[in-house]
Amino acid sequence: MKIGIDKIGFFTPNLYLDMNQLALNREVEPEKFTIGIGQEKMAVSPITQDPVTLAANAALKILNDDDKSDIDLVMFGTESGIDHSKSAGVYVHHLLGLNSSARTVELKQACYGATAALQLAKGHIALNPESKVLVLASDIARYGLQTSGEATQGAGAVAMLISANPKIMTLEDKSTYLTADIMDFWRPTYSEEAFVDGKYSNEQYINFFQKVWQQYKKETELRLEDFTAICYHLPYTKMGLKALRTVIEDGSKETQERLLDNFEISKTYNKNVGNIYTGSLYLSLLSLLEHQANLESGDRIGLYSYGSGAVGEFFSGILQPCFKDYLQKEAHEKLLTSRKELSVSEYEEVFLKTLPIDGSTVELDVGQDPAEICVAGIKGHMRQYINKKQ
Ligand code: CAA
């Protein structure tokens, strides 16, 4: 049975910071951020958006009423969840008006959570071919002002509908994965910001990639030649390129050119949004699908997922006939071009404005936020969500 991505969309908040402005303010050469890190703009999340609303806004744009009643499993991958107990997915289930006969859970393993959800969805559909699964990947990446990770922050969500006979991409059966207990990046439950050993995290990202790729090659006998493109988890876009470069010489000149060209295209949205953790790999896939005009039905796309701590996986998908008819390129581009640029001081102000943690009541002005679904406040330790159109 063919199982895979039937629909895919993304959402990012309406505010951004230009990396050149950040570089000037932090007294580093702009090329460090734009070339060395490979980021042009960084999404900034206003207080009226959180991982729940980002995911709900992403899903809203791809689901129709039939999907809403057919979805019987919601899996929410995140590492910036808002509650130690209740799943972020349950809020989204309510905000979208999904069928109550559904299972809903949150999955956590740093940036790998949505890949785990995707693979579990595949197993669920193999047993229940009529089922549709909503996979959500939503995060706000925060390292803190004036930290070395600052230039690799971002915010956004990807929503995917997984089904049998998918319209966009089938997932191939073979995948290779690896777990090792390492401390390259983590966020203790008491901290709003992540802790990171930057250089070590870069090394481990590449180390995991090489291991799962070698294992994948051994088990499938596929080679670089067999891939039209490889998409990477992109904590910052240069990271994926560094990993690709470690294996690229195994391919013919033509393969090298194709993979490098397609890598450039696969970072289109990511370089303008920043790290969205769980959604970054899928934002890269979406960048490729919506911007590489030469892609064809039957093309094989490799995908490398990495979640610090750490779990890595290499897997692949095959593009389906007419997949282009089911993408939302115009809407995604409009989402990015209609954003408002912040100065560095405005960004710092937005960054520092967080919801109270002392139980006090807050009502937020959602009029400043064009998103349909917003956080309207907090009352009795409960976040108050609204859908402005309801
Ligand atoms: N022109 C062009 N390039 C320049 C430059 C200039 N003027 N100045 C510096 N550069 C280059 C450097 O040479 C370097 O390139 P290489 O890595 O190719 O050598 C690049 O810019 C970055 O410079 P530094 O290494 O000096 O940067 P840094 O130490 O300040 O921070 C970082 C970089 C470690 C990635 C840091 O931003 C960070 O810690 N980020 C968060 C962690 C992270 O994203 N890790 C990725 C793997 S972990 C993961 O994937 C999970 C996840 O999502 C977090």
Coordinates of C-alpha atoms and ligand atoms in Angstrom, one line a residue, residues 29 31-32 35-37 111 143 148-149 152 184-185 196 198-199 201-202 205 233 235-236 238-239 242 275 277 306 308, ligand 1:
E29 CA 30.2 41.1 9.8
E31 CA 28.3 37.9 5.9
K32 CA 28.8 35.7 9.0
I35 CA 26.9 33.3 4.3
G36 CA 28.6 31.6 7.2
I37 CA 25.3 30.7 8.9
C111 CA 13.8 18.4 16.3
Y143 CA 18.5 30.8 22.6
S148 CA 25.9 32.5 20.0
G149 CA 22.7 30.7 19.0
T152 CA 19.7 30.6 14.6
D184 CA 24.7 18.8 22.4
F185 CA 21.5 20.8 22.9
V196 CA 23.7 24.3 23.5
G198 CA 27.2 24.7 19.4
K199 CA 30.4 23.2 17.9
S201 CA 26.0 19.9 18.0
N202 CA 27.4 20.7 14.5
Y205 CA 24.6 16.4 13.3
H233 CA 16.9 19.3 9.0
P235 CA 18.8 24.5 12.1
Y236 CA 20.5 27.1 9.9
K238 CA 24.7 26.1 6.1
M239 CA 24.4 23.1 8.4
K242 CA 28.1 21.0 5.5
N275 CA 15.1 27.3 12.8
Y277 CA 13.1 22.8 15.1
Y306 CA 18.2 15.1 13.4
S308 CA 19.7 16.7 19.4
Ligands
CAA1 N1 31.9 35.9 6.0 C1 31.6 34.6 5.7 N2 31.5 33.6 6.7 C2 31.9 33.9 7.9 C3 32.3 35.2 8.3 C4 32.3 36.2 7.3 N3 32.7 37.5 7.5 N4 32.6 35.2 9.6 C5 32.3 34.0 10.1 N5 31.9 33.2 9.1 C6 31.6 31.8 9.1 C7 32.5 30.9 9.9 O1 33.7 30.6 9.2 C8 31.6 29.7 10.2 O2 31.6 28.9 9.0 P1 32.0 27.3 9.1 O3 31.1 26.8 10.2 O4 31.6 26.8 7.8 O5 33.4 27.3 9.5 C9 30.2 30.3 10.3 O6 30.4 31.6 9.8 C10 29.8 30.4 11.7 O7 30.8 31.0 12.5 P2 31.2 30.5 13.9 O8 31.3 29.1 13.9 O9 32.3 31.4 14.5 O10 29.8 30.9 14.7 P3 29.4 30.8 16.2 O11 30.4 30.0 16.9 O12 29.1 32.2 16.6 O13 28.0 30.1 16.2 C11 26.7 28.1 15.9 C12 27.6 29.1 15.2 C13 27.5 27.2 16.7 C14 25.9 27.4 14.8 C15 25.7 28.8 16.8 O14 24.8 29.7 16.1 C16 24.8 27.9 17.6 O15 25.2 27.4 18.7 N6 23.5 27.6 17.1 C17 22.6 26.7 17.8 C18 23.0 25.3 17.7 C19 22.7 24.7 16.3 O16 22.0 25.2 15.5 N7 23.4 23.5 16.0 C20 23.2 22.8 14.8 C21 23.3 21.3 14.9 S1 22.2 20.8 16.2 C22 20.6 20.6 15.5 O17 20.5 20.6 14.3 C23 19.4 20.6 16.4 C24 18.8 22.0 16.4 O18 17.9 22.3 15.6 C25 19.3 22.9 17.4

